[in-house]
Amino acid sequence: MTAPLLLLRNADVHAPEALGHRHLLVGGGKVLWMGTEDPGLPAALGAEAIDLEGRRLVPGFIDGHVHVSGGGGEAGYASRVPAPLLSRYTTAGVTTVVGLLGTDDTTRGPAELLSHVYALREQGLGAWGYCGGYHVPPATLTGSVRGDLVFVEPLLGVGELAISDHRSSQPTLDELLRIAADAHVAGLMTGKAGIVHLHLGDGARGLDLVRRALDASELPPRVFQPTHVNRRKALFDEAIDLARRGCHVDITAFPVEEGEDAWPAHEALLRYLDSGAPPERVSISSDAGGCLPCFDAHGRVCGMDVGHSGALLETLDALLARGLPLERALPAFTSNVADLLRLPGKGRVAVGGDADLLVLAEDGRVHHLLAGGVPHVRDGAVVRRGMFER
């Protein structure tokens, strides 16, 4: 679909830094111009003008941990989660996703993952992915991590490789270092992120394997990105220490019950920022499409939920309700993710950047959403749906 020429008037722009009142001209999938004075375009250009009436305009969210082909499978074949449909992302403010495999990297493989990445691209979303899954050796298309990252354009790194979890393949230090080294070298060869996105279970070993990898190798700390770091409070403290060493850590916006030994995503980000750890080394993702199981003492599923991208907007609302300024909250959903994943043009509102733009309604919901300059949500209503959505 061709991106139209749009003049967005009277936006309160957070890019993510607060820029204040701006008008924006969008065309060809890019932000063409931004300024404080209405440009008064000639009618012959055919630009459609949309008055945002002072609403907040921010970068579209980058959801860096999504089961785009569906997750689950821990409780039998019927527990395989279906793939999320397009509007489940766009109505949550998401314009870019990074897809991955989880526990089931056997019946769901990298070819299926990649087909869903391409399908989302065809429907207008920014979409990338990781090779591998929970287990060692990583599931690949070419037979190697390095081959996948060098020859398959959408693949940015390895993930989600599981550690400190009874569902993992219990990787050794040497195995982790070999995978991380291949990802890093492939990143050097291609300009890609070349990271290892690490699933953290609730095991007592926590992040010990990552600390040992940093101590035992010359690999840059940025290669290791642990996720779900807020699932235990002690684990979160470990993650903050790793961020100080140079790792990028990812908070998951999953539900947390009162009294549970975990931090809700908004509380985790507030604690991270208050700790003095580098603010550019933290992100928040949703685990959309993934199964969120709980296990009994024997490792059997005793309950489950399903992740959804809407948890990102819920987390942002909670952060703002706690008094965190919007410009301090946004990087964890936008620019921090784009910088780690080396996605130029994403995560910021800037002239020449991609027109992935989210306009927030007064109640915090999506008022407008443009992905690649194409409207997906207008006035709170979905105007572009996936092929099999009604």
Short mmCIF file of C-alpha atoms in Angstrom, two decimals:
data_model
loop_
_atom_site.label_atom_id
_atom_site.label_comp_id
_atom_site.label_asym_id
_atom_site.label_seq_id
_atom_site.Cartn_x
_atom_site.Cartn_y
_atom_site.Cartn_z
CA MET A 1 0.00 0.00 0.00
CA THR A 2 1.38 3.39 -1.02
CA ALA A 3 1.99 5.77 1.87
CA PRO A 4 -0.12 8.92 1.43
CA LEU A 5 1.01 12.51 1.82
CA LEU A 6 -0.24 13.67 5.22
CA LEU A 7 0.07 16.96 7.07
CA LEU A 8 -0.25 16.31 10.80
CA ARG A 9 -1.11 19.59 12.46
CA ASN A 10 -0.89 20.62 16.11
CA ALA A 11 0.96 17.68 17.64
CA ASP A 12 2.59 17.66 21.06
CA VAL A 13 5.72 15.81 19.96
CA HIS A 14 7.83 13.58 22.19
CA ALA A 15 10.58 12.28 19.95
CA PRO A 16 11.12 10.73 22.62
CA GLU A 17 12.51 14.01 24.04
CA ALA A 18 9.85 16.66 24.51
CA LEU A 19 9.77 18.96 21.46
CA GLY A 20 6.46 20.66 22.16
CA HIS A 21 4.04 21.94 19.54
CA ARG A 22 4.91 20.83 16.00
CA HIS A 23 3.41 20.21 12.58
CA LEU A 24 4.69 17.25 10.55
CA LEU A 25 4.62 16.42 6.86
CA VAL A 26 4.64 12.69 6.18
CA GLY A 27 5.05 11.03 2.77
CA GLY A 28 6.69 8.02 1.15
CA GLY A 29 6.88 6.31 4.51
CA LYS A 30 9.11 9.03 6.00
CA VAL A 31 8.84 12.18 8.08
CA LEU A 32 9.61 14.77 5.39
CA TRP A 33 9.41 17.95 7.46
CA MET A 34 8.68 19.07 11.01
CA GLY A 35 8.30 22.63 12.26
CA THR A 36 6.44 25.09 14.45
CA GLU A 37 4.77 27.07 11.64
CA ASP A 38 2.00 25.61 9.49
CA PRO A 39 3.57 25.26 6.00
CA GLY A 40 0.36 26.10 4.13
CA LEU A 41 0.82 23.52 1.38
CA PRO A 42 -0.68 24.18 -2.06
CA ALA A 43 -3.83 22.18 -2.82
CA ALA A 44 -2.17 20.74 -5.93
CA LEU A 45 0.02 18.52 -3.69
CA GLY A 46 -3.06 16.65 -2.55
CA ALA A 47 -1.92 16.36 1.05
CA GLU A 48 -4.54 15.32 3.58
CA ALA A 49 -4.48 17.49 6.70
CA ILE A 50 -5.21 15.91 10.08
CA ASP A 51 -5.59 18.16 13.10
CA LEU A 52 -4.27 16.34 16.19
CA GLU A 53 -5.57 19.12 18.47
CA GLY A 54 -2.57 19.07 20.78
CA ARG A 55 -2.53 15.33 21.36
CA ARG A 56 0.75 13.61 22.22
CA LEU A 57 2.62 12.21 19.21
CA VAL A 58 5.37 9.70 20.00
CA PRO A 59 7.42 7.10 18.11
CA GLY A 60 5.61 3.87 17.40
CA PHE A 61 6.54 1.20 19.93
CA ILE A 62 9.13 -1.44 19.08
CA ASP A 63 8.05 -4.70 20.73
CA GLY A 64 11.35 -6.55 20.97
CA HIS A 65 10.01 -9.91 22.16
CA VAL A 66 7.05 -11.31 20.23
CA HIS A 67 6.00 -14.85 19.34
CA VAL A 68 4.82 -13.81 15.88
CA SER A 69 4.09 -17.43 14.91
CA GLY A 70 2.56 -18.22 18.31
CA GLY A 71 4.17 -19.69 21.41
CA GLY A 72 3.19 -22.15 24.10
CA GLY A 73 3.11 -25.92 23.82
CA GLU A 74 4.16 -26.65 27.41
CA ALA A 75 0.86 -28.43 28.16
CA GLY A 76 0.43 -30.50 25.01
CA TYR A 77 -0.34 -29.74 21.37
CA ALA A 78 -3.63 -28.01 22.20
CA SER A 79 -1.74 -25.44 24.28
CA ARG A 80 0.06 -24.02 21.24
CA VAL A 81 -0.87 -20.33 21.13
CA PRO A 82 -2.15 -18.97 17.77
CA ALA A 83 -0.20 -16.24 16.02
CA PRO A 84 -1.39 -12.71 16.93
CA LEU A 85 -3.23 -10.87 14.15
CA LEU A 86 -2.10 -7.53 12.75
CA SER A 87 -4.48 -5.26 14.64
CA ARG A 88 -3.46 -6.79 17.98
CA TYR A 89 -0.18 -4.95 17.44
CA THR A 90 -1.39 -1.71 15.91
CA THR A 91 -4.17 -1.07 18.44
CA ALA A 92 -1.46 -1.44 21.09
CA GLY A 93 0.72 1.28 19.54
CA VAL A 94 3.25 -1.17 18.07
CA THR A 95 4.74 -0.43 14.65
CA THR A 96 7.75 -2.80 14.79
CA VAL A 97 8.10 -6.32 16.18
CA VAL A 98 10.97 -8.75 16.68
CA GLY A 99 9.80 -12.34 16.41
CA LEU A 100 11.26 -15.39 18.12
CA LEU A 101 10.73 -19.01 19.06
CA GLY A 102 10.43 -20.21 22.64
CA THR A 103 9.91 -23.57 24.35
CA ASP A 104 8.64 -25.19 21.17
CA ASP A 105 11.39 -24.74 18.63
CA THR A 106 10.64 -28.22 17.27
CA THR A 107 7.11 -28.13 15.80
CA ARG A 108 7.54 -24.41 15.25
CA GLY A 109 10.77 -23.75 13.37
CA PRO A 110 12.71 -20.86 11.87
CA ALA A 111 11.06 -21.22 8.46
CA GLU A 112 7.60 -20.73 9.99
CA LEU A 113 8.88 -17.82 12.07
CA LEU A 114 10.36 -16.14 9.02
CA SER A 115 7.14 -16.61 7.03
CA HIS A 116 5.24 -14.70 9.72
CA VAL A 117 7.88 -11.94 9.72
CA TYR A 118 7.44 -11.56 5.96
CA ALA A 119 3.65 -11.64 6.29
CA LEU A 120 3.70 -8.80 8.82
CA ARG A 121 5.93 -6.81 6.50
CA GLU A 122 3.46 -7.34 3.64
CA GLN A 123 0.73 -5.97 5.91
CA GLY A 124 2.72 -2.83 6.68
CA LEU A 125 4.42 -3.55 9.99
CA GLY A 126 8.16 -3.36 10.62
CA ALA A 127 9.22 -6.94 11.41
CA TRP A 128 12.48 -8.73 12.15
CA GLY A 129 13.40 -11.89 14.03
CA TYR A 130 15.93 -14.10 15.79
CA CYS A 131 17.23 -17.49 14.83
CA GLY A 132 17.23 -20.26 17.42
CA GLY A 133 14.87 -20.71 20.35
CA TYR A 134 15.16 -22.03 23.89
CA HIS A 135 17.54 -24.83 23.08
CA VAL A 136 21.10 -25.73 22.11
CA PRO A 137 22.02 -26.28 19.34
CA PRO A 138 19.97 -23.34 18.04
CA ALA A 139 17.35 -24.05 15.38
CA THR A 140 18.62 -22.49 12.14
CA LEU A 141 17.83 -22.31 8.43
CA THR A 142 21.35 -22.53 7.06
CA GLY A 143 22.84 -24.93 9.59
CA SER A 144 24.65 -22.29 11.65
CA VAL A 145 23.97 -19.13 13.62
CA ARG A 146 26.55 -17.21 11.64
CA GLY A 147 25.07 -18.38 8.33
CA ASP A 148 21.54 -17.37 9.33
CA LEU A 149 22.57 -13.88 10.38
CA VAL A 150 24.81 -13.29 7.37
CA PHE A 151 22.47 -14.62 4.67
CA VAL A 152 18.93 -14.08 6.03
CA GLU A 153 18.20 -10.35 6.08
CA PRO A 154 15.45 -10.15 8.75
CA LEU A 155 17.38 -12.16 11.36
CA LEU A 156 19.21 -9.89 13.84
CA GLY A 157 20.60 -12.28 16.47
CA VAL A 158 19.86 -15.42 18.47
CA GLY A 159 16.89 -15.82 20.77
CA GLU A 160 15.27 -16.55 23.03
CA LEU A 161 17.98 -18.89 24.34
CA ALA A 162 16.85 -20.20 27.74
CA ILE A 163 18.97 -20.28 30.87
CA SER A 164 18.12 -20.87 34.55
CA ASP A 165 14.94 -22.67 33.50
CA HIS A 166 13.84 -26.31 33.67
CA ARG A 167 12.68 -26.02 30.03
CA SER A 168 16.14 -25.05 28.78
CA SER A 169 18.74 -27.46 27.41
CA GLN A 170 20.97 -26.49 30.35
CA PRO A 171 23.64 -24.82 28.19
CA THR A 172 27.22 -24.84 29.39
CA LEU A 173 29.49 -21.82 29.50
CA ASP A 174 31.37 -23.03 26.43
CA GLU A 175 28.13 -23.51 24.48
CA LEU A 176 26.92 -20.03 25.36
CA LEU A 177 30.25 -18.47 24.42
CA ARG A 178 30.31 -20.25 21.05
CA ILE A 179 26.79 -19.06 20.19
CA ALA A 180 27.51 -15.51 21.38
CA ALA A 181 30.77 -15.38 19.43
CA ASP A 182 29.03 -16.47 16.22
CA ALA A 183 26.31 -13.86 16.74
CA HIS A 184 28.86 -11.14 17.44
CA VAL A 185 31.02 -11.91 14.40
CA ALA A 186 27.96 -12.11 12.15
CA GLY A 187 26.95 -8.70 13.48
CA LEU A 188 30.37 -7.30 12.59
CA MET A 189 30.09 -8.75 9.08
CA THR A 190 26.61 -7.39 8.40
CA GLY A 191 26.08 -4.35 10.61
CA LYS A 192 23.27 -6.18 12.41
CA ALA A 193 22.75 -6.26 16.16
CA GLY A 194 24.43 -9.66 16.56
CA ILE A 195 23.07 -10.20 20.07
CA VAL A 196 21.94 -13.18 22.13
CA HIS A 197 18.49 -12.55 23.58
CA LEU A 198 18.41 -14.68 26.73
CA HIS A 199 15.24 -16.06 28.29
CA LEU A 200 15.60 -16.08 32.08
CA GLY A 201 13.64 -18.62 34.06
CA ASP A 202 13.09 -18.46 37.79
CA GLY A 203 15.99 -20.77 38.65
CA ALA A 204 18.29 -19.87 41.53
CA ARG A 205 21.31 -19.61 39.21
CA GLY A 206 19.86 -16.40 37.78
CA LEU A 207 22.39 -14.54 35.65
CA ASP A 208 25.47 -16.37 36.88
CA LEU A 209 26.14 -17.86 33.43
CA VAL A 210 26.18 -14.40 31.85
CA ARG A 211 28.54 -13.03 34.49
CA ARG A 212 30.87 -15.99 33.86
CA ALA A 213 30.70 -15.38 30.11
CA LEU A 214 31.73 -11.75 30.59
CA ASP A 215 34.58 -12.76 32.90
CA ALA A 216 35.83 -15.56 30.62
CA SER A 217 35.77 -13.86 27.20
CA GLU A 218 36.55 -10.74 25.24
CA LEU A 219 32.97 -10.44 23.95
CA PRO A 220 31.38 -6.99 24.42
CA PRO A 221 28.71 -7.01 27.15
CA ARG A 222 26.13 -5.63 24.69
CA VAL A 223 26.08 -9.06 23.00
CA PHE A 224 24.11 -10.48 25.95
CA GLN A 225 20.54 -9.23 26.46
CA PRO A 226 18.68 -11.04 29.27
CA THR A 227 14.90 -10.74 29.23
CA HIS A 228 12.16 -11.42 31.82
CA VAL A 229 14.57 -9.92 34.37
CA ASN A 230 11.71 -8.68 36.56
CA ARG A 231 10.31 -12.17 37.16
CA ARG A 232 12.16 -12.38 40.51
CA LYS A 233 13.22 -9.43 42.64
CA ALA A 234 16.70 -10.83 43.29
CA LEU A 235 17.11 -11.52 39.57
CA PHE A 236 16.25 -7.91 38.85
CA ASP A 237 19.01 -6.72 41.17
CA GLU A 238 21.44 -8.95 39.26
CA ALA A 239 20.23 -7.44 35.98
CA ILE A 240 20.91 -3.90 37.19
CA ASP A 241 24.47 -4.92 38.03
CA LEU A 242 24.89 -6.41 34.54
CA ALA A 243 23.56 -3.20 32.96
CA ARG A 244 26.29 -1.32 34.80
CA ARG A 245 28.78 -3.70 33.18
CA GLY A 246 27.44 -2.87 29.71
CA CYS A 247 24.65 -5.38 29.06
CA HIS A 248 21.24 -4.28 27.85
CA VAL A 249 18.41 -5.73 29.98
CA ASP A 250 14.80 -6.29 28.99
CA ILE A 251 11.78 -6.05 31.29
CA THR A 252 8.66 -8.05 30.45
CA ALA A 253 5.20 -6.51 30.79
CA PHE A 254 3.53 -9.62 32.23
CA PRO A 255 0.85 -9.70 34.94
CA VAL A 256 2.16 -9.78 38.53
CA GLU A 257 -0.07 -10.72 41.46
CA GLU A 258 0.06 -8.77 44.72
CA GLY A 259 2.64 -10.32 47.04
CA GLU A 260 4.38 -12.20 44.20
CA ASP A 261 8.19 -12.27 44.19
CA ALA A 262 8.36 -10.20 40.99
CA TRP A 263 8.17 -6.59 39.89
CA PRO A 264 5.45 -5.32 37.54
CA ALA A 265 7.03 -3.76 34.48
CA HIS A 266 6.29 -0.18 35.51
CA GLU A 267 7.72 -0.73 38.99
CA ALA A 268 10.80 -2.41 37.51
CA LEU A 269 11.52 0.51 35.16
CA LEU A 270 11.10 3.04 37.96
CA ARG A 271 13.49 1.07 40.15
CA TYR A 272 15.95 0.72 37.29
CA LEU A 273 15.97 4.47 36.58
CA ASP A 274 16.25 5.29 40.29
CA SER A 275 19.24 2.93 40.62
CA GLY A 276 21.46 5.15 38.49
CA ALA A 277 22.15 2.39 35.96
CA PRO A 278 22.55 3.69 32.38
CA PRO A 279 19.04 4.66 31.21
CA GLU A 280 19.85 3.70 27.61
CA ARG A 281 20.41 0.04 28.54
CA VAL A 282 16.87 -0.94 29.50
CA SER A 283 13.82 -1.86 27.43
CA ILE A 284 10.30 -3.20 27.93
CA SER A 285 8.71 -5.90 25.77
CA SER A 286 5.40 -7.75 25.92
CA ASP A 287 6.01 -11.47 25.17
CA ALA A 288 2.98 -11.12 22.89
CA GLY A 289 1.71 -14.42 21.52
CA GLY A 290 3.70 -16.30 24.14
CA CYS A 291 2.31 -18.60 26.78
CA LEU A 292 2.78 -17.29 30.33
CA PRO A 293 2.60 -20.55 32.31
CA CYS A 294 3.00 -21.30 35.97
CA PHE A 295 4.38 -24.68 37.04
CA ASP A 296 3.97 -26.90 40.06
CA ALA A 297 6.85 -28.49 41.97
CA HIS A 298 7.02 -31.29 39.40
CA GLY A 299 7.40 -28.94 36.42
CA ARG A 300 3.83 -29.46 35.20
CA VAL A 301 1.69 -26.55 33.98
CA CYS A 302 -0.86 -25.58 36.62
CA GLY A 303 -2.12 -22.41 34.91
CA MET A 304 -1.36 -20.14 31.99
CA ASP A 305 -2.00 -16.76 30.44
CA VAL A 306 -1.06 -15.34 27.03
CA GLY A 307 1.11 -12.27 26.48
CA HIS A 308 -0.26 -9.37 24.45
CA SER A 309 1.27 -6.17 23.09
CA GLY A 310 -1.41 -4.10 24.83
CA ALA A 311 0.57 -4.61 28.02
CA LEU A 312 3.03 -1.98 26.74
CA LEU A 313 0.42 0.79 26.73
CA GLU A 314 -0.82 -0.39 30.12
CA THR A 315 2.73 -0.12 31.44
CA LEU A 316 3.19 3.36 29.99
CA ASP A 317 -0.07 4.49 31.59
CA ALA A 318 1.10 3.12 34.95
CA LEU A 319 4.43 4.92 34.64
CA LEU A 320 2.75 8.25 33.87
CA ALA A 321 0.32 7.73 36.76
CA ARG A 322 3.36 7.35 39.04
CA GLY A 323 4.63 10.74 37.87
CA LEU A 324 7.40 9.66 35.47
CA PRO A 325 7.68 12.25 32.66
CA LEU A 326 6.72 10.89 29.24
CA GLU A 327 10.14 11.69 27.77
CA ARG A 328 11.82 9.54 30.45
CA ALA A 329 9.41 6.64 30.03
CA LEU A 330 9.39 6.43 26.23
CA PRO A 331 13.00 5.35 25.47
CA ALA A 332 12.42 1.90 26.99
CA PHE A 333 9.67 1.31 24.39
CA THR A 334 11.31 3.08 21.45
CA SER A 335 14.81 4.54 21.03
CA ASN A 336 16.62 2.18 23.40
CA VAL A 337 15.31 -0.82 21.47
CA ALA A 338 16.14 0.71 18.08
CA ASP A 339 19.69 1.52 19.18
CA LEU A 340 20.41 -1.96 20.55
CA LEU A 341 18.95 -3.70 17.49
CA ARG A 342 20.61 -1.27 15.08
CA LEU A 343 17.38 -0.35 13.31
CA PRO A 344 18.07 3.04 11.68
CA GLY A 345 15.03 5.24 11.25
CA LYS A 346 13.12 3.50 14.03
CA GLY A 347 12.36 4.55 17.60
CA ARG A 348 12.43 8.31 17.07
CA VAL A 349 10.37 11.09 15.52
CA ALA A 350 12.86 12.83 13.24
CA VAL A 351 13.01 14.32 9.78
CA GLY A 352 14.23 11.57 7.46
CA GLY A 353 13.19 8.87 9.89
CA ASP A 354 10.49 6.29 9.29
CA ALA A 355 6.95 7.57 9.75
CA ASP A 356 6.12 5.09 12.52
CA LEU A 357 4.01 7.41 14.60
CA LEU A 358 1.66 6.89 17.53
CA VAL A 359 -0.84 9.54 18.60
CA LEU A 360 -2.15 8.98 22.10
CA ALA A 361 -5.73 9.76 23.07
CA GLU A 362 -6.47 11.57 26.30
CA ASP A 363 -7.24 8.24 28.00
CA GLY A 364 -3.90 6.74 26.93
CA ARG A 365 -5.31 4.60 24.13
CA VAL A 366 -4.29 4.75 20.47
CA HIS A 367 -5.95 7.68 18.69
CA HIS A 368 -3.97 7.43 15.43
CA LEU A 369 -1.24 5.04 14.36
CA LEU A 370 0.91 5.23 11.23
CA ALA A 371 3.25 2.40 10.30
CA GLY A 372 5.58 3.34 7.49
CA GLY A 373 3.40 6.40 6.91
CA VAL A 374 0.28 4.32 6.30
CA PRO A 375 -2.68 4.80 8.68
CA HIS A 376 -3.65 1.65 10.58
CA VAL A 377 -5.72 3.33 13.30
CA ARG A 378 -7.64 6.59 12.85
CA ASP A 379 -9.73 8.29 15.53
CA GLY A 380 -9.41 5.15 17.62
CA ALA A 381 -10.82 2.86 14.91
CA VAL A 382 -8.89 0.19 13.01
CA VAL A 383 -8.72 1.13 9.31
CA ARG A 384 -6.29 -1.53 8.15
CA ARG A 385 -6.68 -5.15 9.17
CA GLY A 386 -4.77 -8.33 8.46
CA MET A 387 -5.92 -10.57 5.63
CA PHE A 388 -7.92 -12.92 7.87
CA GLU A 389 -9.29 -10.35 10.29
CA ARG A 390 -12.94 -9.33 10.23
#
